[in-house]
Amino acid sequence: MNSDQLVSWKLVLLGRQIRHQRNLFVRNLSLTSAQADALRFFTDHPTGTITDFKEQQQVTHQTARLMVKRLVDRQLLVLQPNPADGRAKLVALTPAGRDKLQQLNAHIKTTSQALFTGFTPADQQQLLAMLGRIGQNLERN
């Protein structure tokens, strides 16, 4: 295995480890990974719609609608009228949804601290820049 392949393989393994830890955590919150992603998305995009979420997640509109509906049914999200477009609804977190998100944020902080033990801020910035370049390469190809 050449060094490019080794780095790629290590990234795949690292991604699996991080995803596994996250899946275990969100399961304890009675969420799926996709539902946790939805809570994060609608926090980061307070005027977001289901269409916005669909595009970011790269899923069908029907799948995005179903995810949002399940979270609305669980009273973690709420649909609000969109003053800019009467056909689309704005999606927002409820207080219960914000509580779940705070728990997710605490988990992310703990995971980040474990991942970057022994890293300087400069090391982290360098890694961030490299990951950005890797992402751009994937998008180009």
PDB file of C-alpha atoms in Angstrom:
ATOM      1  CA  MET A   1       0.000   0.000   0.000  1.00  0.00           C
ATOM      2  CA  ASN A   2       1.536   3.341  -1.015  1.00  0.00           C
ATOM      3  CA  SER A   3       1.396   6.375   1.267  1.00  0.00           C
ATOM      4  CA  ASP A   4      -1.660   7.937  -0.511  1.00  0.00           C
ATOM      5  CA  GLN A   5      -3.593   4.709  -0.039  1.00  0.00           C
ATOM      6  CA  LEU A   6      -2.483   4.411   3.585  1.00  0.00           C
ATOM      7  CA  VAL A   7      -3.625   7.953   4.378  1.00  0.00           C
ATOM      8  CA  SER A   8      -6.961   7.321   2.638  1.00  0.00           C
ATOM      9  CA  TRP A   9      -7.457   4.087   4.567  1.00  0.00           C
ATOM     10  CA  LYS A  10      -6.598   5.772   7.887  1.00  0.00           C
ATOM     11  CA  LEU A  11      -9.140   8.517   7.136  1.00  0.00           C
ATOM     12  CA  VAL A  12     -11.809   5.888   6.406  1.00  0.00           C
ATOM     13  CA  LEU A  13     -11.055   4.071   9.659  1.00  0.00           C
ATOM     14  CA  LEU A  14     -11.044   7.304  11.655  1.00  0.00           C
ATOM     15  CA  GLY A  15     -14.374   8.312  10.132  1.00  0.00           C
ATOM     16  CA  ARG A  16     -15.854   4.964  11.102  1.00  0.00           C
ATOM     17  CA  GLN A  17     -14.609   5.282  14.684  1.00  0.00           C
ATOM     18  CA  ILE A  18     -16.012   8.784  15.063  1.00  0.00           C
ATOM     19  CA  ARG A  19     -19.335   7.810  13.461  1.00  0.00           C
ATOM     20  CA  HIS A  20     -19.612   4.730  15.697  1.00  0.00           C
ATOM     21  CA  GLN A  21     -19.066   6.820  18.845  1.00  0.00           C
ATOM     22  CA  ARG A  22     -21.590   9.383  17.644  1.00  0.00           C
ATOM     23  CA  ASN A  23     -24.171   6.731  16.773  1.00  0.00           C
ATOM     24  CA  LEU A  24     -23.868   5.216  20.248  1.00  0.00           C
ATOM     25  CA  PHE A  25     -24.338   8.644  21.812  1.00  0.00           C
ATOM     26  CA  VAL A  26     -27.327   9.727  19.707  1.00  0.00           C
ATOM     27  CA  ARG A  27     -28.974   6.358  20.326  1.00  0.00           C
ATOM     28  CA  ASN A  28     -28.842   7.168  24.056  1.00  0.00           C
ATOM     29  CA  LEU A  29     -30.707  10.388  23.215  1.00  0.00           C
ATOM     30  CA  SER A  30     -33.342   8.343  21.324  1.00  0.00           C
ATOM     31  CA  LEU A  31     -32.261   9.955  18.043  1.00  0.00           C
ATOM     32  CA  THR A  32     -30.870   8.701  14.791  1.00  0.00           C
ATOM     33  CA  SER A  33     -27.753  10.227  13.316  1.00  0.00           C
ATOM     34  CA  ALA A  34     -29.861  11.864  10.590  1.00  0.00           C
ATOM     35  CA  GLN A  35     -32.182  13.362  13.211  1.00  0.00           C
ATOM     36  CA  ALA A  36     -29.182  14.767  15.088  1.00  0.00           C
ATOM     37  CA  ASP A  37     -28.000  16.257  11.785  1.00  0.00           C
ATOM     38  CA  ALA A  38     -31.417  17.859  11.322  1.00  0.00           C
ATOM     39  CA  LEU A  39     -31.301  19.473  14.766  1.00  0.00           C
ATOM     40  CA  ARG A  40     -27.833  20.835  13.999  1.00  0.00           C
ATOM     41  CA  PHE A  41     -28.882  22.075  10.539  1.00  0.00           C
ATOM     42  CA  PHE A  42     -31.952  23.958  11.748  1.00  0.00           C
ATOM     43  CA  THR A  43     -29.947  25.503  14.592  1.00  0.00           C
ATOM     44  CA  ASP A  44     -27.276  26.690  12.180  1.00  0.00           C
ATOM     45  CA  HIS A  45     -29.926  27.851   9.666  1.00  0.00           C
ATOM     46  CA  PRO A  46     -32.687  29.530  11.717  1.00  0.00           C
ATOM     47  CA  THR A  47     -34.603  30.505   8.574  1.00  0.00           C
ATOM     48  CA  GLY A  48     -34.090  27.075   7.015  1.00  0.00           C
ATOM     49  CA  THR A  49     -36.743  25.138   5.164  1.00  0.00           C
ATOM     50  CA  ILE A  50     -37.147  21.460   4.422  1.00  0.00           C
ATOM     51  CA  THR A  51     -35.866  22.181   0.907  1.00  0.00           C
ATOM     52  CA  ASP A  52     -32.702  23.745   2.343  1.00  0.00           C
ATOM     53  CA  PHE A  53     -32.188  20.692   4.554  1.00  0.00           C
ATOM     54  CA  LYS A  54     -32.781  18.323   1.645  1.00  0.00           C
ATOM     55  CA  GLU A  55     -30.121  20.043  -0.433  1.00  0.00           C
ATOM     56  CA  GLN A  56     -27.567  20.050   2.365  1.00  0.00           C
ATOM     57  CA  GLN A  57     -28.201  16.388   3.228  1.00  0.00           C
ATOM     58  CA  GLN A  58     -28.407  15.375  -0.446  1.00  0.00           C
ATOM     59  CA  VAL A  59     -31.613  13.399   0.073  1.00  0.00           C
ATOM     60  CA  THR A  60     -34.978  13.491  -1.672  1.00  0.00           C
ATOM     61  CA  HIS A  61     -37.571  16.042  -0.620  1.00  0.00           C
ATOM     62  CA  GLN A  62     -39.791  13.208   0.612  1.00  0.00           C
ATOM     63  CA  THR A  63     -37.009  11.842   2.839  1.00  0.00           C
ATOM     64  CA  ALA A  64     -36.273  15.289   4.283  1.00  0.00           C
ATOM     65  CA  ARG A  65     -40.001  15.893   4.890  1.00  0.00           C
ATOM     66  CA  LEU A  66     -40.315  12.560   6.703  1.00  0.00           C
ATOM     67  CA  MET A  67     -37.288  13.292   8.917  1.00  0.00           C
ATOM     68  CA  VAL A  68     -38.673  16.701   9.840  1.00  0.00           C
ATOM     69  CA  LYS A  69     -42.169  15.294  10.416  1.00  0.00           C
ATOM     70  CA  ARG A  70     -40.827  12.705  12.857  1.00  0.00           C
ATOM     71  CA  LEU A  71     -39.006  15.409  14.805  1.00  0.00           C
ATOM     72  CA  VAL A  72     -42.115  17.620  14.774  1.00  0.00           C
ATOM     73  CA  ASP A  73     -44.155  14.645  16.065  1.00  0.00           C
ATOM     74  CA  ARG A  74     -41.603  14.220  18.873  1.00  0.00           C
ATOM     75  CA  GLN A  75     -41.905  17.961  19.625  1.00  0.00           C
ATOM     76  CA  LEU A  76     -38.222  18.620  18.893  1.00  0.00           C
ATOM     77  CA  LEU A  77     -38.947  20.794  15.843  1.00  0.00           C
ATOM     78  CA  VAL A  78     -41.805  23.115  14.967  1.00  0.00           C
ATOM     79  CA  LEU A  79     -43.002  24.380  11.586  1.00  0.00           C
ATOM     80  CA  GLN A  80     -43.664  28.105  11.255  1.00  0.00           C
ATOM     81  CA  PRO A  81     -45.142  30.203   8.449  1.00  0.00           C
ATOM     82  CA  ASN A  82     -42.583  31.596   6.019  1.00  0.00           C
ATOM     83  CA  PRO A  83     -43.325  35.271   5.360  1.00  0.00           C
ATOM     84  CA  ALA A  84     -41.235  35.141   2.159  1.00  0.00           C
ATOM     85  CA  ASP A  85     -42.998  32.079   0.681  1.00  0.00           C
ATOM     86  CA  GLY A  86     -46.430  30.901   1.766  1.00  0.00           C
ATOM     87  CA  ARG A  87     -45.828  27.420   0.349  1.00  0.00           C
ATOM     88  CA  ALA A  88     -42.675  26.719   2.374  1.00  0.00           C
ATOM     89  CA  LYS A  89     -42.514  26.463   6.145  1.00  0.00           C
ATOM     90  CA  LEU A  90     -39.630  27.589   8.298  1.00  0.00           C
ATOM     91  CA  VAL A  91     -38.341  24.906  10.656  1.00  0.00           C
ATOM     92  CA  ALA A  92     -37.186  25.755  14.176  1.00  0.00           C
ATOM     93  CA  LEU A  93     -36.142  23.906  17.293  1.00  0.00           C
ATOM     94  CA  THR A  94     -38.446  23.676  20.269  1.00  0.00           C
ATOM     95  CA  PRO A  95     -37.060  23.999  23.810  1.00  0.00           C
ATOM     96  CA  ALA A  96     -36.875  20.182  23.934  1.00  0.00           C
ATOM     97  CA  GLY A  97     -34.972  20.196  20.642  1.00  0.00           C
ATOM     98  CA  ARG A  98     -32.540  22.772  22.023  1.00  0.00           C
ATOM     99  CA  ASP A  99     -31.990  20.553  25.089  1.00  0.00           C
ATOM    100  CA  LYS A 100     -31.099  17.610  22.830  1.00  0.00           C
ATOM    101  CA  LEU A 101     -28.770  19.839  20.846  1.00  0.00           C
ATOM    102  CA  GLN A 102     -26.999  20.971  24.023  1.00  0.00           C
ATOM    103  CA  GLN A 103     -26.371  17.309  24.858  1.00  0.00           C
ATOM    104  CA  LEU A 104     -25.034  16.736  21.347  1.00  0.00           C
ATOM    105  CA  ASN A 105     -22.766  19.778  21.669  1.00  0.00           C
ATOM    106  CA  ALA A 106     -21.381  18.455  24.958  1.00  0.00           C
ATOM    107  CA  HIS A 107     -20.601  15.139  23.263  1.00  0.00           C
ATOM    108  CA  ILE A 108     -18.899  16.926  20.355  1.00  0.00           C
ATOM    109  CA  LYS A 109     -16.781  18.915  22.813  1.00  0.00           C
ATOM    110  CA  THR A 110     -15.729  15.769  24.676  1.00  0.00           C
ATOM    111  CA  THR A 111     -14.931  13.966  21.421  1.00  0.00           C
ATOM    112  CA  SER A 112     -12.943  16.948  20.126  1.00  0.00           C
ATOM    113  CA  GLN A 113     -10.915  17.107  23.321  1.00  0.00           C
ATOM    114  CA  ALA A 114     -10.087  13.403  22.993  1.00  0.00           C
ATOM    115  CA  LEU A 115      -9.240  13.701  19.292  1.00  0.00           C
ATOM    116  CA  PHE A 116      -6.924  16.672  19.696  1.00  0.00           C
ATOM    117  CA  THR A 117      -5.077  15.781  22.886  1.00  0.00           C
ATOM    118  CA  GLY A 118      -1.486  16.861  22.347  1.00  0.00           C
ATOM    119  CA  PHE A 119      -2.319  19.019  19.301  1.00  0.00           C
ATOM    120  CA  THR A 120      -1.396  22.688  19.341  1.00  0.00           C
ATOM    121  CA  PRO A 121      -3.833  25.227  17.877  1.00  0.00           C
ATOM    122  CA  ALA A 122      -1.412  25.516  14.928  1.00  0.00           C
ATOM    123  CA  ASP A 123      -1.572  21.718  14.429  1.00  0.00           C
ATOM    124  CA  GLN A 124      -5.360  21.899  14.396  1.00  0.00           C
ATOM    125  CA  GLN A 125      -5.376  24.751  11.866  1.00  0.00           C
ATOM    126  CA  GLN A 126      -2.966  22.850   9.632  1.00  0.00           C
ATOM    127  CA  LEU A 127      -5.142  19.733   9.771  1.00  0.00           C
ATOM    128  CA  LEU A 128      -8.246  21.816   9.052  1.00  0.00           C
ATOM    129  CA  ALA A 129      -6.583  23.322   5.977  1.00  0.00           C
ATOM    130  CA  MET A 130      -5.526  19.883   4.734  1.00  0.00           C
ATOM    131  CA  LEU A 131      -9.007  18.452   5.247  1.00  0.00           C
ATOM    132  CA  GLY A 132     -10.408  21.412   3.305  1.00  0.00           C
ATOM    133  CA  ARG A 133      -8.084  20.638   0.416  1.00  0.00           C
ATOM    134  CA  ILE A 134      -9.065  16.953   0.519  1.00  0.00           C
ATOM    135  CA  GLY A 135     -12.734  17.949   0.381  1.00  0.00           C
ATOM    136  CA  GLN A 136     -12.095  20.221  -2.600  1.00  0.00           C
ATOM    137  CA  ASN A 137     -10.255  17.414  -4.379  1.00  0.00           C
ATOM    138  CA  LEU A 138     -13.205  15.088  -3.870  1.00  0.00           C
ATOM    139  CA  GLU A 139     -15.636  17.701  -5.185  1.00  0.00           C
ATOM    140  CA  ARG A 140     -13.508  18.262  -8.293  1.00  0.00           C
ATOM    141  CA  ASN A 141     -13.310  14.557  -9.034  1.00  0.00           C
TER     142      ASN A 141
END
